[in-house]
Short mmCIF file of C-alpha atoms in Angstrom, two decimals:
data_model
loop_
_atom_site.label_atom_id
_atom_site.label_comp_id
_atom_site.label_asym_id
_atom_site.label_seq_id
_atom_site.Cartn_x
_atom_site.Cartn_y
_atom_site.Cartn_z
CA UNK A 103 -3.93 -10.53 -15.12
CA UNK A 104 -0.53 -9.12 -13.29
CA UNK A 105 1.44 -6.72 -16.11
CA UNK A 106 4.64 -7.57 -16.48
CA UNK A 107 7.66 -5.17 -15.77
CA UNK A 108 11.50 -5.81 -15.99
CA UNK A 109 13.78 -5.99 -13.10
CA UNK A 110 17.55 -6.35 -13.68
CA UNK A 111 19.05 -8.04 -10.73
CA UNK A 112 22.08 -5.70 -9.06
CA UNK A 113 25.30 -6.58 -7.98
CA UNK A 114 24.41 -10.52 -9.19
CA UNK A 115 27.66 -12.16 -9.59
CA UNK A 116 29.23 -10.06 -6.30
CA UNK A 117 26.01 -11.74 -4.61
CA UNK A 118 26.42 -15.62 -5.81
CA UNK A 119 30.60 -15.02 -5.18
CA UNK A 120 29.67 -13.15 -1.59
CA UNK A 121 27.71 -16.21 -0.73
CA UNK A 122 29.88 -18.87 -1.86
CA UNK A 123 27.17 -21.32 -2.65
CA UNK A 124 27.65 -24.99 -2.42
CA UNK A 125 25.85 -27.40 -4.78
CA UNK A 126 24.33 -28.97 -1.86
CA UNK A 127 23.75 -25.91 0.22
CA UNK A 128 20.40 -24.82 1.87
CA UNK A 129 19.77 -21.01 0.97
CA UNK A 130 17.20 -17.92 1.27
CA UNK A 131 16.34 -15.30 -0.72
CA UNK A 132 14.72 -13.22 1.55
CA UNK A 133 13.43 -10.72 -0.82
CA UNK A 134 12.02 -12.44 -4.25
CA UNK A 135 11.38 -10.03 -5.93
CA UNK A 136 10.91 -11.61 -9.65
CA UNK A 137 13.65 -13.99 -9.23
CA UNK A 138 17.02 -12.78 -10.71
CA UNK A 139 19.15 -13.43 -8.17
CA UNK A 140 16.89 -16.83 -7.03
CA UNK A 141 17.20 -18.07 -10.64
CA UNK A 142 20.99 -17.39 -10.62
CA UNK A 143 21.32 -19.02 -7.46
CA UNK A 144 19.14 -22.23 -8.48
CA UNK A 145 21.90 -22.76 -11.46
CA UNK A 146 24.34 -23.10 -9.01
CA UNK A 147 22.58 -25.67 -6.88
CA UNK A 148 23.06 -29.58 -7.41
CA UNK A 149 20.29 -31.96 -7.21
CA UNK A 150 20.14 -31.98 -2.98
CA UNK A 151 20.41 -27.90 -2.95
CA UNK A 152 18.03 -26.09 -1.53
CA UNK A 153 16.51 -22.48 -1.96
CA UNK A 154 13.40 -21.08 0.28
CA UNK A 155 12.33 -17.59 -0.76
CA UNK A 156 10.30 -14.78 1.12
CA UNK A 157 8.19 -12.17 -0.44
CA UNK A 158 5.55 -10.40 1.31
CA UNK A 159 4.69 -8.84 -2.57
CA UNK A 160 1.77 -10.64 -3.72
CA UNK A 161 2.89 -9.76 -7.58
CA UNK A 162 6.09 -11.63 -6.47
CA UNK A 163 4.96 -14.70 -5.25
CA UNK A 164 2.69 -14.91 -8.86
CA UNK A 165 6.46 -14.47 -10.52
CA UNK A 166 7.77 -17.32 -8.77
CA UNK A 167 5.59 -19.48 -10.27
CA UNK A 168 8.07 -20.19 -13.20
CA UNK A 169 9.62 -22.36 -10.63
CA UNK A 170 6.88 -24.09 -9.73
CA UNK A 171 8.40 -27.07 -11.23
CA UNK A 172 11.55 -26.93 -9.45
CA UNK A 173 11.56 -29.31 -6.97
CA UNK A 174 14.67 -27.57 -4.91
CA UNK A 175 12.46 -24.28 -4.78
CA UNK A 176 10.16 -23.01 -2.29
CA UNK A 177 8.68 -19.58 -2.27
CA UNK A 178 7.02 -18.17 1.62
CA UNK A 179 4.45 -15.03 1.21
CA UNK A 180 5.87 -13.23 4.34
CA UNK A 181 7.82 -10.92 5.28
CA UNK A 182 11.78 -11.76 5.78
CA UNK A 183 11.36 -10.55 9.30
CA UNK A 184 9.71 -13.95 9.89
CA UNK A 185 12.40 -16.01 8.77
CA UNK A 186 13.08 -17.07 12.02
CA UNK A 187 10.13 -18.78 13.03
CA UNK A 188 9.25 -19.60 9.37
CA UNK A 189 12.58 -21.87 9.27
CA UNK A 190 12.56 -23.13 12.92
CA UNK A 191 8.86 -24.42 11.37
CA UNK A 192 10.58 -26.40 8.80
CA UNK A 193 12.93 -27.51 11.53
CA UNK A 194 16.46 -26.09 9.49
CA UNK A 195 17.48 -23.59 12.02
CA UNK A 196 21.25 -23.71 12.02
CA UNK A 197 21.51 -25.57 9.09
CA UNK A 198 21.16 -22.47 6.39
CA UNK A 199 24.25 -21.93 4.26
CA UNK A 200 23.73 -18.55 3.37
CA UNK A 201 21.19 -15.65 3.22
CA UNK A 202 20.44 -12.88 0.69
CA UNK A 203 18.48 -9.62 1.16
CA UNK A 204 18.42 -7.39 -1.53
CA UNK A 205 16.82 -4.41 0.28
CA UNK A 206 14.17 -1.91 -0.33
CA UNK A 207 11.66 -1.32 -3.60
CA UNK A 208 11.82 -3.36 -6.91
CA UNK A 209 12.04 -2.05 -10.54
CA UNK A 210 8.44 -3.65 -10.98
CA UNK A 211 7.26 -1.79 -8.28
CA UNK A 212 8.50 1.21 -9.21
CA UNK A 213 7.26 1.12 -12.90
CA UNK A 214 4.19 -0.13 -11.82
CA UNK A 215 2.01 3.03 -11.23
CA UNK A 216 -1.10 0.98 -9.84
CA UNK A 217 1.51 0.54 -6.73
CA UNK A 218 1.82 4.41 -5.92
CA UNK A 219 6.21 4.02 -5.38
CA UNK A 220 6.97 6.41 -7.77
CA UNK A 221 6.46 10.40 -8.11
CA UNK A 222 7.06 10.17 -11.76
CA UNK A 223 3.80 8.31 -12.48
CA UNK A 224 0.45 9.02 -11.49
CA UNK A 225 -1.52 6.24 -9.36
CA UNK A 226 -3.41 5.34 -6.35
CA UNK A 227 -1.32 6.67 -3.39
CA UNK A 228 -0.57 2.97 -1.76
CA UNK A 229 3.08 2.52 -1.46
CA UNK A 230 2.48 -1.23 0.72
CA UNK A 231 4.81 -4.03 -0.73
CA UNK A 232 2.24 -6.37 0.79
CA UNK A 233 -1.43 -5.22 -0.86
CA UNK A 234 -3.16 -7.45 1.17
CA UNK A 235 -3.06 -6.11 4.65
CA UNK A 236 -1.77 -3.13 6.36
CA UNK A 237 -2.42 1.03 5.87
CA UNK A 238 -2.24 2.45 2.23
CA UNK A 239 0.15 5.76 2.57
CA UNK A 240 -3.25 7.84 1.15
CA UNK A 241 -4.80 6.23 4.03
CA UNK A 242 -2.03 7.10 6.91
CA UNK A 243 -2.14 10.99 5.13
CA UNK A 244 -5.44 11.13 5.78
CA UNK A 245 -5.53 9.94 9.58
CA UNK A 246 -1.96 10.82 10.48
CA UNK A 247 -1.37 14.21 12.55
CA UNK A 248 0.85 16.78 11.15
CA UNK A 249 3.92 16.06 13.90
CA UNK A 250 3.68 12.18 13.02
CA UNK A 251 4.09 13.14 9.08
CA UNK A 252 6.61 15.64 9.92
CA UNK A 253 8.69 13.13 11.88
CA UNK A 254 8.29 10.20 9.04
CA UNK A 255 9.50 12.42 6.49
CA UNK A 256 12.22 14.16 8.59
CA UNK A 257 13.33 10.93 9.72
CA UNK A 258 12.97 8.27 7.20
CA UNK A 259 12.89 9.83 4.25
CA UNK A 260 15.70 12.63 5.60
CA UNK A 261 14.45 15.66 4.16
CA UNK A 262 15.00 18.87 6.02
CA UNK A 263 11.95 20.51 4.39
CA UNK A 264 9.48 17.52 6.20
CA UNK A 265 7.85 19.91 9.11
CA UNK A 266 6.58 22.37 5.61
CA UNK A 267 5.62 19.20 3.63
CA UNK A 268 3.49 17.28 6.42
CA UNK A 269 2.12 21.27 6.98
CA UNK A 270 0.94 21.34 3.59
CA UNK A 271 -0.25 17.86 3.17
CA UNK A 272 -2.47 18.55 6.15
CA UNK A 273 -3.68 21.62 4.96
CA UNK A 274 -4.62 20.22 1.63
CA UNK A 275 -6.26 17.54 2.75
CA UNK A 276 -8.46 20.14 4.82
CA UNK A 277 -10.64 20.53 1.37
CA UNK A 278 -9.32 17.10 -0.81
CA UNK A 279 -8.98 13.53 -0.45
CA UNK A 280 -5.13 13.20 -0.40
CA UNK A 281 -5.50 9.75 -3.40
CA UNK A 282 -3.05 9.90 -6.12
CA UNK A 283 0.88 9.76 -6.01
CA UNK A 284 0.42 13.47 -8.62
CA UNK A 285 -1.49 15.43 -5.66
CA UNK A 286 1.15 14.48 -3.25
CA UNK A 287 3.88 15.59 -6.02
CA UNK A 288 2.44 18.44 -6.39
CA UNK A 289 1.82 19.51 -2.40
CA UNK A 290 5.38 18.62 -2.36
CA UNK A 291 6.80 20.29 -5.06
CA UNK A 292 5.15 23.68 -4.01
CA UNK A 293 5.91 23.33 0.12
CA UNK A 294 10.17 22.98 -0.90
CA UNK A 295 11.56 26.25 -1.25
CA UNK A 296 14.61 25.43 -2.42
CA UNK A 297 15.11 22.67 -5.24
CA UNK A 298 17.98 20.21 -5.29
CA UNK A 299 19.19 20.45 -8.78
CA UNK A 300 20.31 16.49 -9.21
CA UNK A 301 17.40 14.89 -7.18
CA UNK A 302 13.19 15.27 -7.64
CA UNK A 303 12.08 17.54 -4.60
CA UNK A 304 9.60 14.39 -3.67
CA UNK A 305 12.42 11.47 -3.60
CA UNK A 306 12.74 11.89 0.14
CA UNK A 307 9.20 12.18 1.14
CA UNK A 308 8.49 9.25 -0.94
CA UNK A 309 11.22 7.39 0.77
CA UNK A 310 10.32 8.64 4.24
CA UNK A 311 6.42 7.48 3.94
CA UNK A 312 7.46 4.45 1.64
CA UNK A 313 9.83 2.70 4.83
CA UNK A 314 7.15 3.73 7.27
CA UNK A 315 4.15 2.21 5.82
CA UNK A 316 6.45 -1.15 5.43
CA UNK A 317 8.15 -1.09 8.54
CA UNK A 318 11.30 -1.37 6.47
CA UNK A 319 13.90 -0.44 8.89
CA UNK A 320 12.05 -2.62 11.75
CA UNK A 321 11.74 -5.63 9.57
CA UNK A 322 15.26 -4.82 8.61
CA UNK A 323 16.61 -5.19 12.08
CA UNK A 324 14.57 -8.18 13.10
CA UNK A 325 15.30 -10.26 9.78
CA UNK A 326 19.51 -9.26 10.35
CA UNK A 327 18.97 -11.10 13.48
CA UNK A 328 16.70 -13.86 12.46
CA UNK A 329 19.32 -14.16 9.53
CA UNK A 330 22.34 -15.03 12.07
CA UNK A 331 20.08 -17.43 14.18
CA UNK A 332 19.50 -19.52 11.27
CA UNK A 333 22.68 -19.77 9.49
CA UNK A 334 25.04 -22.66 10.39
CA UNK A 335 28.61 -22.28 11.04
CA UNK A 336 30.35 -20.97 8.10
CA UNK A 337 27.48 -19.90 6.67
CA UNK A 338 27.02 -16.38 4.47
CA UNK A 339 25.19 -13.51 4.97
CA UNK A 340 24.83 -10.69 2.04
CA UNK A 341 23.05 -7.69 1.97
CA UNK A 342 22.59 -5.32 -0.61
CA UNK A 343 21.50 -1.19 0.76
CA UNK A 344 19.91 1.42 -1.41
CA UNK A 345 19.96 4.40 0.96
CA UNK A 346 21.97 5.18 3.81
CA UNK A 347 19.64 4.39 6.84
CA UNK A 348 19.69 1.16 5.52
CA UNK A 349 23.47 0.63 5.23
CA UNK A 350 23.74 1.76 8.28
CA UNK A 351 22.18 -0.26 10.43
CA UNK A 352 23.54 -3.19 8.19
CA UNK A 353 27.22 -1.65 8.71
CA UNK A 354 26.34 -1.24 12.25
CA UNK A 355 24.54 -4.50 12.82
CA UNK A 356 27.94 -6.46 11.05
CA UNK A 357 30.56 -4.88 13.29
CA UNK A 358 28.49 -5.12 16.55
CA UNK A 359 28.39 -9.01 15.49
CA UNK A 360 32.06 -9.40 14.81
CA UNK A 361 33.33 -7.54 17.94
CA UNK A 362 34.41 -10.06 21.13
CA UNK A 363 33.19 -9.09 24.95
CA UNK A 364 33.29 -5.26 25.73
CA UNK A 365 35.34 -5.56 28.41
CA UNK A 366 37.76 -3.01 30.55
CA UNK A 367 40.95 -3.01 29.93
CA UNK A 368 43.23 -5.55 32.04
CA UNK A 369 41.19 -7.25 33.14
CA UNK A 370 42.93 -11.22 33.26
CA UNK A 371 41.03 -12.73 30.39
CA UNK A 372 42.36 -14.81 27.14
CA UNK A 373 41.48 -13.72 24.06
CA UNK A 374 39.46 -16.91 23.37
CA UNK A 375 37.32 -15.60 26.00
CA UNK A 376 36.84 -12.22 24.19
CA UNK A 377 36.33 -13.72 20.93
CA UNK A 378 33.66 -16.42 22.27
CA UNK A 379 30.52 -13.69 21.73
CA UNK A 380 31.72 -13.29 18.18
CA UNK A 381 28.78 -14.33 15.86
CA UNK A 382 29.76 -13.38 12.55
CA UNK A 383 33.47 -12.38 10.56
CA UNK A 384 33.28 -9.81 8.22
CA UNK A 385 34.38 -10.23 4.33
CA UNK A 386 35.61 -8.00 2.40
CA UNK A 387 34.99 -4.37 2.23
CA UNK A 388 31.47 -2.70 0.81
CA UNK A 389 31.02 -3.85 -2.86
CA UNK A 390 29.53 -0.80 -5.05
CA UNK A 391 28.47 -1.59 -8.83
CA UNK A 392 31.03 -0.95 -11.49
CA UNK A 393 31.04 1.17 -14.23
CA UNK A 394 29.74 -1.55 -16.72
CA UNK A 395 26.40 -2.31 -14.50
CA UNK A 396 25.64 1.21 -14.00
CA UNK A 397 26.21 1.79 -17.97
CA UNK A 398 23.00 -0.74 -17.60
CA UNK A 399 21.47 -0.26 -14.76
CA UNK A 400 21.02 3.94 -13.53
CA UNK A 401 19.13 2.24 -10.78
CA UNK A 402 22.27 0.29 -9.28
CA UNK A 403 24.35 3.43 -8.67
CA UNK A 404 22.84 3.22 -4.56
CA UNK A 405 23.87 0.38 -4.04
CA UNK A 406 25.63 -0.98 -1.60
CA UNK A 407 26.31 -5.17 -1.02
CA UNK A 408 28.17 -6.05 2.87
CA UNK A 409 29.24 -9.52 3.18
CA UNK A 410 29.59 -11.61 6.55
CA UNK A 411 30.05 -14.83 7.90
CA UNK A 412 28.95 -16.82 11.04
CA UNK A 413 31.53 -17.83 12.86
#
């Protein structure tokens, strides 16, 4: 039997208003989660709208079960980064009003210790979103070489301290087995020399091994893509970022799609002709949470939502 945790949904109404849902729209959730902002956006839909969800949690796709009765609801256990070929399967490619990723790891996940996310609670040192396949993080420790650990940390999880972390991790697990989330804590917390006074000296490292072991960033730039092959004209893409290599490659990935030809200048071409490799329109500027949600919701203050259209 699953235990269950809360998850408050972020930036929820600046989602549904970012995505300008029609009653009789066809929409994704690409990351489930436990269904806040799929349960808001079901409200919305009439009796011919249409939401298809991804999750590549397992715990997730037991959640969506409350909606088993729904008959406008579908829930896919995979990965957004096969959206793509998951949609062209169901034959809607170009026919998706508007897609939602809500980026990175749940509340549930976090508070779950079982799943080894967090530093602040002891567990089994797993870290995957998807439980079912793939390389535990205790299990990548244990194989990894120390320049491969140095560069995960130093570059995903952006901590200057990485090449003395993956040092002592390595060391350590000379005379240990490298298991729980609290030995890794505790490697960590002694290989830092100098503590950041407003952040835990394992957030980073955490991070860094976290978005390797789930491909985040790669799945992140193939679903972006995927997401603009699938949407029809008109349709919406929003994306909510936790952490700044996220946002940006979604800030870069947005503007790249919204510029016309790169072209020299003079050359004799209309400006129909530069505009014609436009695929999406940006809307807006970033959206951050307001004072009210982060009176709720600590967790929200990261977070960044970037809204765009396909032209």
């Amino acid at each position: 039997m699953t235990t269950s945790f809360s998850h408050t949904s972020v930036l929820l109404q600046e989602c549904l208003d970012g995505l300008a849902i029609k009653p009789d729209g066809i929409y994704i959730d690409a990351t489930f989660g436990r269904g806040g902002h799929s349960g808001e956006i079901l409200k919305q839909l009439g009796d011919n709208g249409r939401l298809i969800a991804f999750d590549r949690d397992p715990q997730a796709i037991e959640a969506a079960a409350r909606f088993a009765d729904d008959a406008r609801f579908q829930i896919v256990h995979s990965a957004f980064g096969d959206m793509a070929e998951v949609i062209a399967g169901m034959g809607l490619t170009g026919q998706i009003d508007g897609v939602l990723m809500d980026l990175g790891v749940s509340s549930p996940q976090l508070d779950d210790a079982e799943r080894g996310f967090s530093f602040l609670r002891d567990g089994p040192l797993d870290m995957r979103m998807d439980t079912s396949r793939g390389l535990s993080a205790a299990e990548w420790l244990t194989s990894a070489d120390e320049q491969d650990i140095t560069q995960v940390i130093k570059e995903f999880g952006e901590e200057k301290f990485g090449k003395r972390i993956a040092h002592a991790i390595v060391n350590f697990r000379q005379t240990q087995a490298l298991t729980r989330t609290s030995q890794l804590v505790d490697i960590i917390d002694e290989a830092v020399p100098v503590k950041d006074k407003f952040k835990h000296p394992a957030t980073r490292t955490f991070q860094g091994i976290r978005i390797y072991i789930n491909a985040e960033l790669d799945q992140l730039r193939v679903g972006l893509k995927a997401a603009t092959g699938i949407l029809k004209p008109g349709g919406r893409l929003a994306v909510i970022s936790f952490h700044s290599l996220e946002d940006r490659l979604v800030k870069r990935f947005m503007k790249e799609q919204s510029k016309g030809k790169a072209l020299p200048p003079g050359l004799p071409v209309t400006q129909a002709e530069i505009d014609a490799d436009k695929v999406l329109t940006l809307i807006g500027k970033a959206i951050k949470p307001g004072d009210e949600e982060l009176k709720h919701n600590v967790r929200s203050r990261s977070a960044v939502l970037r809204v765009a259209e396909k032209r």
